[in-house]
Short mmCIF file of C-alpha atoms and ligand atoms in Angstrom, two decimals:
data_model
loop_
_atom_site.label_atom_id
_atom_site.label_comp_id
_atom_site.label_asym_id
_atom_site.label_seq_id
_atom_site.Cartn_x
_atom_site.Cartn_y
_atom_site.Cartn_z
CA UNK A 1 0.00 0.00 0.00
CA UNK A 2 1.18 3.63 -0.80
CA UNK A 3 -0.25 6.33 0.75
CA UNK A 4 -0.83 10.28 -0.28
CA UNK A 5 -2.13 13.28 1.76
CA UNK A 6 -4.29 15.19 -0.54
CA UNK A 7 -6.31 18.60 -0.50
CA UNK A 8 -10.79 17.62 -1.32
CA UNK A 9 -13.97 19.00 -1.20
CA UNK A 10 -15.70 17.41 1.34
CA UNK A 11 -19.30 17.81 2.21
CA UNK A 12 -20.58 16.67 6.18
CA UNK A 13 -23.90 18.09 5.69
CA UNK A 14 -26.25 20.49 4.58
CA UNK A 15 -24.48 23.54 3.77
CA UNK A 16 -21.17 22.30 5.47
CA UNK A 17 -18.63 21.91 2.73
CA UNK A 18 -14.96 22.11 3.55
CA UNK A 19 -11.94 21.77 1.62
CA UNK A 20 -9.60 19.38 4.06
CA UNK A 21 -6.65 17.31 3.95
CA UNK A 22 -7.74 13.45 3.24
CA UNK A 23 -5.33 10.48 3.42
CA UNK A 24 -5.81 8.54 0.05
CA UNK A 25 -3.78 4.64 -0.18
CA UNK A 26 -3.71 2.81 -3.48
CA UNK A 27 -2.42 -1.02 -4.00
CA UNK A 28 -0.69 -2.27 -6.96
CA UNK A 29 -4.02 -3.30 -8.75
CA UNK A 30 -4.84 0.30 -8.75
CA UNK A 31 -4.56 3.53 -10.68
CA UNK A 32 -3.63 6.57 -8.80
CA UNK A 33 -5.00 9.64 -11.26
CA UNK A 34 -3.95 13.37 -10.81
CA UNK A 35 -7.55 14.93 -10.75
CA UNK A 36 -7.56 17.90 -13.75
CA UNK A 37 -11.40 19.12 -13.19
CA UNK A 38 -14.88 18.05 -12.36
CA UNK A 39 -18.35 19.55 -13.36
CA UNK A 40 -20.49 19.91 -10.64
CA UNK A 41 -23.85 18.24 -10.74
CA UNK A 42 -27.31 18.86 -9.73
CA UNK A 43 -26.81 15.65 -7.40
CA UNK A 44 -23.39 17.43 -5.54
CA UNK A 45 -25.63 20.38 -5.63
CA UNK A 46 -28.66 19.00 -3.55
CA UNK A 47 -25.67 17.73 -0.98
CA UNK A 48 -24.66 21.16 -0.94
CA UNK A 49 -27.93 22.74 -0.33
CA UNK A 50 -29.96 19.98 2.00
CA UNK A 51 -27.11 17.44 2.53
CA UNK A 52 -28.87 14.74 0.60
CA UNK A 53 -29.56 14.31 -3.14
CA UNK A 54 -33.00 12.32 -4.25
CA UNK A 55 -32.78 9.78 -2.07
CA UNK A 56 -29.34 9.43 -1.08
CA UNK A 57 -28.95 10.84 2.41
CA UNK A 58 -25.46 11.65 3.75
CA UNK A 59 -24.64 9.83 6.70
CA UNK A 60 -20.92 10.45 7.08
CA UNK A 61 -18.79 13.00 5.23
CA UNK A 62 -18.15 12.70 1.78
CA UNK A 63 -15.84 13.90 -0.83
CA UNK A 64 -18.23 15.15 -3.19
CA UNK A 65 -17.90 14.71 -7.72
CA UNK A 66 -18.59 12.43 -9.84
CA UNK A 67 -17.95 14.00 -13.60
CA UNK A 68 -14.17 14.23 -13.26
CA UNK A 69 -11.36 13.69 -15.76
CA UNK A 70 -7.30 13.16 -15.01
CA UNK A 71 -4.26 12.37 -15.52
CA UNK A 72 -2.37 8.94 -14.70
CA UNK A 73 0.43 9.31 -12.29
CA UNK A 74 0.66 5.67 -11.60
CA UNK A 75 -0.80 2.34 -13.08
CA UNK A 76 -0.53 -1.08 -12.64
CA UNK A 77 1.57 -2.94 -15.63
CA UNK A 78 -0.60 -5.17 -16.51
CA UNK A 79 -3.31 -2.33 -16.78
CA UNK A 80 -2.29 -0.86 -20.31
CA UNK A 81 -2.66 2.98 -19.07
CA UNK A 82 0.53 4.67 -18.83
CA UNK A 83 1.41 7.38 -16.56
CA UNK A 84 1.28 11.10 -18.38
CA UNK A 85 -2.12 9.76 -20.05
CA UNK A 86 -5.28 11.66 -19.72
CA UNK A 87 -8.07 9.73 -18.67
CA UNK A 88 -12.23 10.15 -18.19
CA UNK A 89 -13.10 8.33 -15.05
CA UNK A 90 -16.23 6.39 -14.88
CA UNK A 91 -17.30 6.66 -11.25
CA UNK A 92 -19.66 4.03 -11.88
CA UNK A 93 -18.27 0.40 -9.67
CA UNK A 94 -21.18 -2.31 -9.99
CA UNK A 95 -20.26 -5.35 -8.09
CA UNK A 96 -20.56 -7.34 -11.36
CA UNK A 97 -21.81 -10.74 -9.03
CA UNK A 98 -25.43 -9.92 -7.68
CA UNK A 99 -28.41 -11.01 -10.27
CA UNK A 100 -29.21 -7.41 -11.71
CA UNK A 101 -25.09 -7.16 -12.93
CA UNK A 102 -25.49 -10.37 -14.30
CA UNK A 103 -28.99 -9.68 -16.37
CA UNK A 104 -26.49 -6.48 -17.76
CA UNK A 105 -28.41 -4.06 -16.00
CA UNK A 106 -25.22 -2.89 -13.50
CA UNK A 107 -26.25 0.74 -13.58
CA UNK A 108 -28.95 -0.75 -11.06
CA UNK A 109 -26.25 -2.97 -9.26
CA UNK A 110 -27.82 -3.98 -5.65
CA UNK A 111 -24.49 -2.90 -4.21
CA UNK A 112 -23.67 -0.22 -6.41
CA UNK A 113 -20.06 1.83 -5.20
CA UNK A 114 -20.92 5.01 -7.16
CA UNK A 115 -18.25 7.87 -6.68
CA UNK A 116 -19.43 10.72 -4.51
CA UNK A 117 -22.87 9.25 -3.94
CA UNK A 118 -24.51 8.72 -0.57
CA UNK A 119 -26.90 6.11 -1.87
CA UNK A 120 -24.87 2.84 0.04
CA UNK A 121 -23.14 3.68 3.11
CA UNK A 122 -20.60 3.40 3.39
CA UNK A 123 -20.62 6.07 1.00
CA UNK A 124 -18.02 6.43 -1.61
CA UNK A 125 -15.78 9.33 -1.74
CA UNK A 126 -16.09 11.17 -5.26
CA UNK A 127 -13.59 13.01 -7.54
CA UNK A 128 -13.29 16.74 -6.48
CA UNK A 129 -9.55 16.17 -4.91
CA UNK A 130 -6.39 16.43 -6.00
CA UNK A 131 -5.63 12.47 -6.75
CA UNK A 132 -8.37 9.80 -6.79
CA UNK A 133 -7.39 6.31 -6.39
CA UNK A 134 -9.87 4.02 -9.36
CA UNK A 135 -9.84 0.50 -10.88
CA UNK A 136 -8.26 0.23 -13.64
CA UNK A 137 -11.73 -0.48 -15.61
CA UNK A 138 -12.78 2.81 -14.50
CA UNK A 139 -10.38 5.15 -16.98
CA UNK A 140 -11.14 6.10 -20.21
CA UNK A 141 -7.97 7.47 -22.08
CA UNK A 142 -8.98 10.08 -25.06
CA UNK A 143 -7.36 11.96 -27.51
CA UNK A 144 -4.53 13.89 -26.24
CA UNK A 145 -5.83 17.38 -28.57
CA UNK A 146 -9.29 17.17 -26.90
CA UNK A 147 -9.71 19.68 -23.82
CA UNK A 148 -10.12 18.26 -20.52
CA UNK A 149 -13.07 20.76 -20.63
CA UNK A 150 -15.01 18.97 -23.10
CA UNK A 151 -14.22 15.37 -21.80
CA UNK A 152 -15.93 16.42 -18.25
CA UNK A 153 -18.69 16.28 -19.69
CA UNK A 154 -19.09 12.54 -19.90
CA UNK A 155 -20.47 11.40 -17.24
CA UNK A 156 -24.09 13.71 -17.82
CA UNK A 157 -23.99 12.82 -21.37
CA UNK A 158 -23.81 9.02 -20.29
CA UNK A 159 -26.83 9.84 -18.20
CA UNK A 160 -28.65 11.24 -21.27
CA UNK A 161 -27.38 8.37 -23.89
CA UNK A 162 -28.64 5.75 -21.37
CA UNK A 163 -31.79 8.08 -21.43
CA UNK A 164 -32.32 7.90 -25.00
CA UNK A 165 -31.40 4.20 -24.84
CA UNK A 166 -34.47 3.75 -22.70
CA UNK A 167 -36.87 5.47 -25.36
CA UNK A 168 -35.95 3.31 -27.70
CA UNK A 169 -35.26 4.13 -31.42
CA UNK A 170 -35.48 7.65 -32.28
CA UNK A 171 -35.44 7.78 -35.86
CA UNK A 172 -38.11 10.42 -37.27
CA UNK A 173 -39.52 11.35 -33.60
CA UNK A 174 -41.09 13.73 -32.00
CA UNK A 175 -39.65 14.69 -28.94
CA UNK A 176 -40.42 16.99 -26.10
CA UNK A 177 -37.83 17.46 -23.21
CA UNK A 178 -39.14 18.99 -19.95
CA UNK A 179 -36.19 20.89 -18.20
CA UNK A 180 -33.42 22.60 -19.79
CA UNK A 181 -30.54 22.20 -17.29
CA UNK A 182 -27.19 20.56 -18.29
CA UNK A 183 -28.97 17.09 -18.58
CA UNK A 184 -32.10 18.36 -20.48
CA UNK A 185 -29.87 20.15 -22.83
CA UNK A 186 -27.39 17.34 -23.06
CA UNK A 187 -30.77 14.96 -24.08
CA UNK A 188 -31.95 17.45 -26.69
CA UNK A 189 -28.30 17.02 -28.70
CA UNK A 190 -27.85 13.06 -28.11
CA UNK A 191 -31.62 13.04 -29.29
CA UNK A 192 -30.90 14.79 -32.18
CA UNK A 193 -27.28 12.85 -33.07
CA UNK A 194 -29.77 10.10 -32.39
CA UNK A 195 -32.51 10.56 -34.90
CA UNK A 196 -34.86 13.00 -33.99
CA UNK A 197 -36.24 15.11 -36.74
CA UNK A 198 -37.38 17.93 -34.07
CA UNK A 199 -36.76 18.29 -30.72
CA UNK A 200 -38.97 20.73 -28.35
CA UNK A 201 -37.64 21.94 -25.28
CA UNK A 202 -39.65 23.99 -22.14
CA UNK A 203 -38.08 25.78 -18.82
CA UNK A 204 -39.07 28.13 -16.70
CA UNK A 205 -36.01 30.00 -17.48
CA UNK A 206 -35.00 32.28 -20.32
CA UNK A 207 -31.74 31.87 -19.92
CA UNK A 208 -32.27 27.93 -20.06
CA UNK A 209 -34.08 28.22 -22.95
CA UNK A 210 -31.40 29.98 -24.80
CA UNK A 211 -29.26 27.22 -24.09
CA UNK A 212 -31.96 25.27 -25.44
CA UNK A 213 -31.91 26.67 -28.86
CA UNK A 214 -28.57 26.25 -28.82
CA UNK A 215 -27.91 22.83 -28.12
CA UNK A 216 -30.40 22.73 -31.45
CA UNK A 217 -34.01 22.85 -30.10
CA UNK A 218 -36.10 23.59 -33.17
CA UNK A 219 -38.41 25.47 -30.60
CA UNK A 220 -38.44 26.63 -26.82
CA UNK A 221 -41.37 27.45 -24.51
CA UNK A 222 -41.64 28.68 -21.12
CA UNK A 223 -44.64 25.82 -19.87
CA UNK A 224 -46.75 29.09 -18.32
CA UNK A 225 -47.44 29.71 -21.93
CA UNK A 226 -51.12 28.36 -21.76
CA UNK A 227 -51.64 28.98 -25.21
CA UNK A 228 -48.82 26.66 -26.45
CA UNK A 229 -48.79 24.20 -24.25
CA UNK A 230 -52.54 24.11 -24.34
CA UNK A 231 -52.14 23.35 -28.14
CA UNK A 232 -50.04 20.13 -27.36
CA UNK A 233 -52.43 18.16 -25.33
CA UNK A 234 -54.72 18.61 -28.17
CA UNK A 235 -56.49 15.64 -29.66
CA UNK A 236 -54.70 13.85 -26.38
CA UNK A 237 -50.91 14.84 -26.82
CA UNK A 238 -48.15 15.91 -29.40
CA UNK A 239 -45.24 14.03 -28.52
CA UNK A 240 -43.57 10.75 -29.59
CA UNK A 241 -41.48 10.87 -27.39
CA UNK A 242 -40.73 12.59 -23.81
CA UNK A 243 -37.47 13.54 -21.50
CA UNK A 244 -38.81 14.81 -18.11
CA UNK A 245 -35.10 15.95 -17.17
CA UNK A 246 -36.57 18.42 -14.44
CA UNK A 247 -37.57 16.51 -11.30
CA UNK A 248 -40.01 19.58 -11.23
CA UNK A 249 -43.73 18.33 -9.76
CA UNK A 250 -45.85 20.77 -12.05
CA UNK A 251 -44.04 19.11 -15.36
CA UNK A 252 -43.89 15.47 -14.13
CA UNK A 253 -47.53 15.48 -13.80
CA UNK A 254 -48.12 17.99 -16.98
CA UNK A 255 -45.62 15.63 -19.14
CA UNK A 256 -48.48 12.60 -19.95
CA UNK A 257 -51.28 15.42 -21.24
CA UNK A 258 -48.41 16.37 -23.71
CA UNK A 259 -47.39 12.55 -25.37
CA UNK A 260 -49.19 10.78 -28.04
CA UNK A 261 -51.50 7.72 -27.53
CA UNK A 262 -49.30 5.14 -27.11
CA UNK A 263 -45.88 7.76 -26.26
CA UNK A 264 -43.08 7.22 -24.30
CA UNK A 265 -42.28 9.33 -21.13
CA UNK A 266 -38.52 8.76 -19.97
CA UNK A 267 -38.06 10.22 -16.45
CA UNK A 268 -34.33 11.38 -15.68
CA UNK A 269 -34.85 14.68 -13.47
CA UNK A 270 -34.55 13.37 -10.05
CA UNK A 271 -37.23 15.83 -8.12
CA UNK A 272 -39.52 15.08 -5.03
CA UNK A 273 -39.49 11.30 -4.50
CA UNK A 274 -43.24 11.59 -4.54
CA UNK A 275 -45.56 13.63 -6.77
CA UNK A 276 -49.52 13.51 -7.47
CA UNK A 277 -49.39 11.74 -10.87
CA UNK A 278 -52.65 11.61 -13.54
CA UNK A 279 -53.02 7.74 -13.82
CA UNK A 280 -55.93 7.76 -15.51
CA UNK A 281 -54.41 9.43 -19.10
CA UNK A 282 -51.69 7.66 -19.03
CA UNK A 283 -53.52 4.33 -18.43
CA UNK A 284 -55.94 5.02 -21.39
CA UNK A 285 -53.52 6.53 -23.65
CA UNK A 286 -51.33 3.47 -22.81
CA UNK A 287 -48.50 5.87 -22.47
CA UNK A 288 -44.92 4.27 -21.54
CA UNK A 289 -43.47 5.34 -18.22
CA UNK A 290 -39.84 4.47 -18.03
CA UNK A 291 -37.64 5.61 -15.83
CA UNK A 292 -33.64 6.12 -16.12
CA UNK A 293 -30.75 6.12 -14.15
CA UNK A 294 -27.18 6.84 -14.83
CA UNK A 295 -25.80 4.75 -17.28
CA UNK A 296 -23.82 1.24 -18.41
CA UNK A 297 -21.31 1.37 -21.02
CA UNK A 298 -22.87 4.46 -22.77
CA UNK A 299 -19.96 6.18 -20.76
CA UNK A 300 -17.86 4.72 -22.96
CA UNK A 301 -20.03 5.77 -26.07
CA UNK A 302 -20.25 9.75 -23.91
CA UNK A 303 -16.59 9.88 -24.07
CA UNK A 304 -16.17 8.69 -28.19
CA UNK A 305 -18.85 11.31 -28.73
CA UNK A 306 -17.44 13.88 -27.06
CA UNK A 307 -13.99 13.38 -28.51
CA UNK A 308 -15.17 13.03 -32.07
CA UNK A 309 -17.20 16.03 -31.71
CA UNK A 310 -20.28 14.19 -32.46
CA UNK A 311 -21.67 16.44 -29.42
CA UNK A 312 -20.36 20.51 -28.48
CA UNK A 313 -21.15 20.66 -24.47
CA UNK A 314 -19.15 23.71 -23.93
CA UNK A 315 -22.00 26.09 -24.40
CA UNK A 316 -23.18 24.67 -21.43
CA UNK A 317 -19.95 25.28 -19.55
CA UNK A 318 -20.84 28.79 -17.52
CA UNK A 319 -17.77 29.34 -15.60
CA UNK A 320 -14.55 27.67 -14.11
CA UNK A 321 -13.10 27.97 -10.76
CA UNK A 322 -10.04 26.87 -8.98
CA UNK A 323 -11.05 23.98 -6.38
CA UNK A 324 -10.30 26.65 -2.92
CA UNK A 325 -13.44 28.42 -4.12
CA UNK A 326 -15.55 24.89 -4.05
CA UNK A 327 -18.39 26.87 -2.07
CA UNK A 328 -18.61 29.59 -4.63
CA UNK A 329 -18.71 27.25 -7.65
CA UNK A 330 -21.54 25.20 -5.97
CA UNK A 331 -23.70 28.78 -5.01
CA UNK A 332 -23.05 29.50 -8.76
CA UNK A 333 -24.29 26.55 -9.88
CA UNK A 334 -26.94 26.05 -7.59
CA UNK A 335 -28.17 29.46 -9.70
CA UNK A 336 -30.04 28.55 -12.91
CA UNK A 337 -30.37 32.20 -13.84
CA UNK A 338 -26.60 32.45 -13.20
CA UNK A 339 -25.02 29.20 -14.55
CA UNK A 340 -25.82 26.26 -16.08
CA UNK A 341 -22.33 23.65 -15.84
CA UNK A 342 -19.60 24.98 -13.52
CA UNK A 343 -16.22 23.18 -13.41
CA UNK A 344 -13.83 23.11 -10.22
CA UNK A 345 -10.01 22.99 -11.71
CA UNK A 346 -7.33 21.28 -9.57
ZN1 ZN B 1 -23.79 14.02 -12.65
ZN1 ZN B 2 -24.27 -5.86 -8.77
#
């Protein structure tokens, strides 16, 4: 074992995030990766703001990130990474042995070690530091002329390629997305690389729905609009296809008036765990609820993506601050008329 003292962001509660001194110890199986940057996400942002995210509660403190990229400073031989190489990390460790890894579904792993997530306790320490110890499995080399920038964006874009996965083929659809954050923007591109022929896109914010527009909506519209909205639940709904990406009560339950007899609805925004839901449309319309969470090996497919420039993220990217000012970065982010993707660089 080798050991390291290095500086994190570490969150103990609601509110209560420090940046500490953690002791870190690798074997020789493992990879010991120079952290570059993370984006913070909505779920580091809920830890920040009510120390618990969906339904992961923190019990114990935690160092927070989960969409982080790096360097390799050490690697086992037998691994095939090479020190100097810049690597994604998938935070994603599925045991690989319990019934739900072995039917390939290990994004819903019953003893799932996800990086900065509270969901098992104990709960595993995430990426914002200055050297993460992974498995080998977990790093993703790319191409050295791609920015570390772009590549931190994998981890949300595996969320949203799992998402589309979900809906099934998209060729010549429809589709609405509900929530124009990082993911629902994110969703609206990898729809579009994915088939759509017009993708619709609603927030309560301007400034998300510029984003919107430019992460190709064909159209944006602020769901207060009765008119509009009003107009897709005519002759019972619009929609092939729906991405609920904002967790948001009022569009969870206004989401099944807007989709096509027989439509799909693909939850991904991770809200209140319980909301007042109209059964009785979506029975009779025999619309598809299906919901999604994180993803398999579509990080894999995020990072290609990203590297071939299949996908452009960085309009989403709003700012980029040095890891000291972790607390800032998170108030920024928590802002949707502020930010939409903030980085911490390490
Ligand atoms: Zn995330
Ligand atoms: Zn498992």
């Amino acid at each position: 074992m080798q050991h390291k003292t290095v500086k994190a962001v570490m969150v103990a509660g609601a509110h209560d995030v420090r940046y500490e001194n953690q002791d870190i110890a690798w074997d020789s199986d493992q990879v010991l990766v120079k952290v570059e940057r993370g984006g913070i996400c909505g779920s580091d942002i809920h830890y920040f703001l009510h120390g618990r995210a969906g339904m992961s509660v923190l019990k114990s403190p935690m160092v927070l990130g989960h969409e982080f990229v790096g360097i390799v400073e050490q690697a086992p031989q037998e691994s095939n990474l090479l020190a100097g190489q810049r690597v994604a990390i998938n935070p994603s460790q599925p045991c690989q042995q319990c019934d739900i890894c072995r039917s390939g579904k290990q994004n819903l792993c019953r003893s799932m070690r996800f990086m900065g997530s509270a969901q098992f306790y104990p709960h595993v320490n995430g990426g914002f530091a200055q050297h993460v110890v992974v498995a080998p499995e977990q790093c993703i080399p790319y191409a050295d002329n791609v920015e570390a920038k772009v590549i931190a964006f994998a981890e949300p874009l595996a969320v949203c390629i799992h998402g589309i996965k979900q809906a099934g083929d998209l060729t010549g659809k429809r589709v609405l997305v509900t929530g124009a954050g990082p993911i629902g923007c994110l969703v609206i591109a990898a729809a579009l690389a994915s088939g759509a022929t017009e993708v619709v896109a609603t927030d309560l914010s301007e400034r998300c729905r510029a984003l919107a527009l430019k992460m190709g909506a064909a159209s944006v519209w602020d769901p207060r609009d009765e008119e509009v909205v009003g107009a897709w639940r005519e002759k019972g709904g619009s929609f092939d296809v729906c991405f609920e990406a904002s967790g948001a009560a009022a569009a969870v339950a206004s989401v099944v008036a807007y989709t096509r007899p027989g439509g799909i609805i693909v939850q991904l925004g991770m809200g209140q765990a319980e909301i007042t839901y109209p059964i009785g449309p979506l029975l009779v319309k025999e619309v598809q609820l299906r919901g999604s969470f994180r993803f398999v090996d579509e990080f894999t497919t995020a990072v290609r993506w990203l590297e071939t420039g299949k996908i452009d993220p960085l309009p989403l990217l709003s700012a980029e601050l040095p890891m000291d000012q972790a607390v800032d970065a998170l108030e920024l982010a928590a802002d949707k008329e502020r930010a939409a993707k903030v980085q911490l660089v390490f």
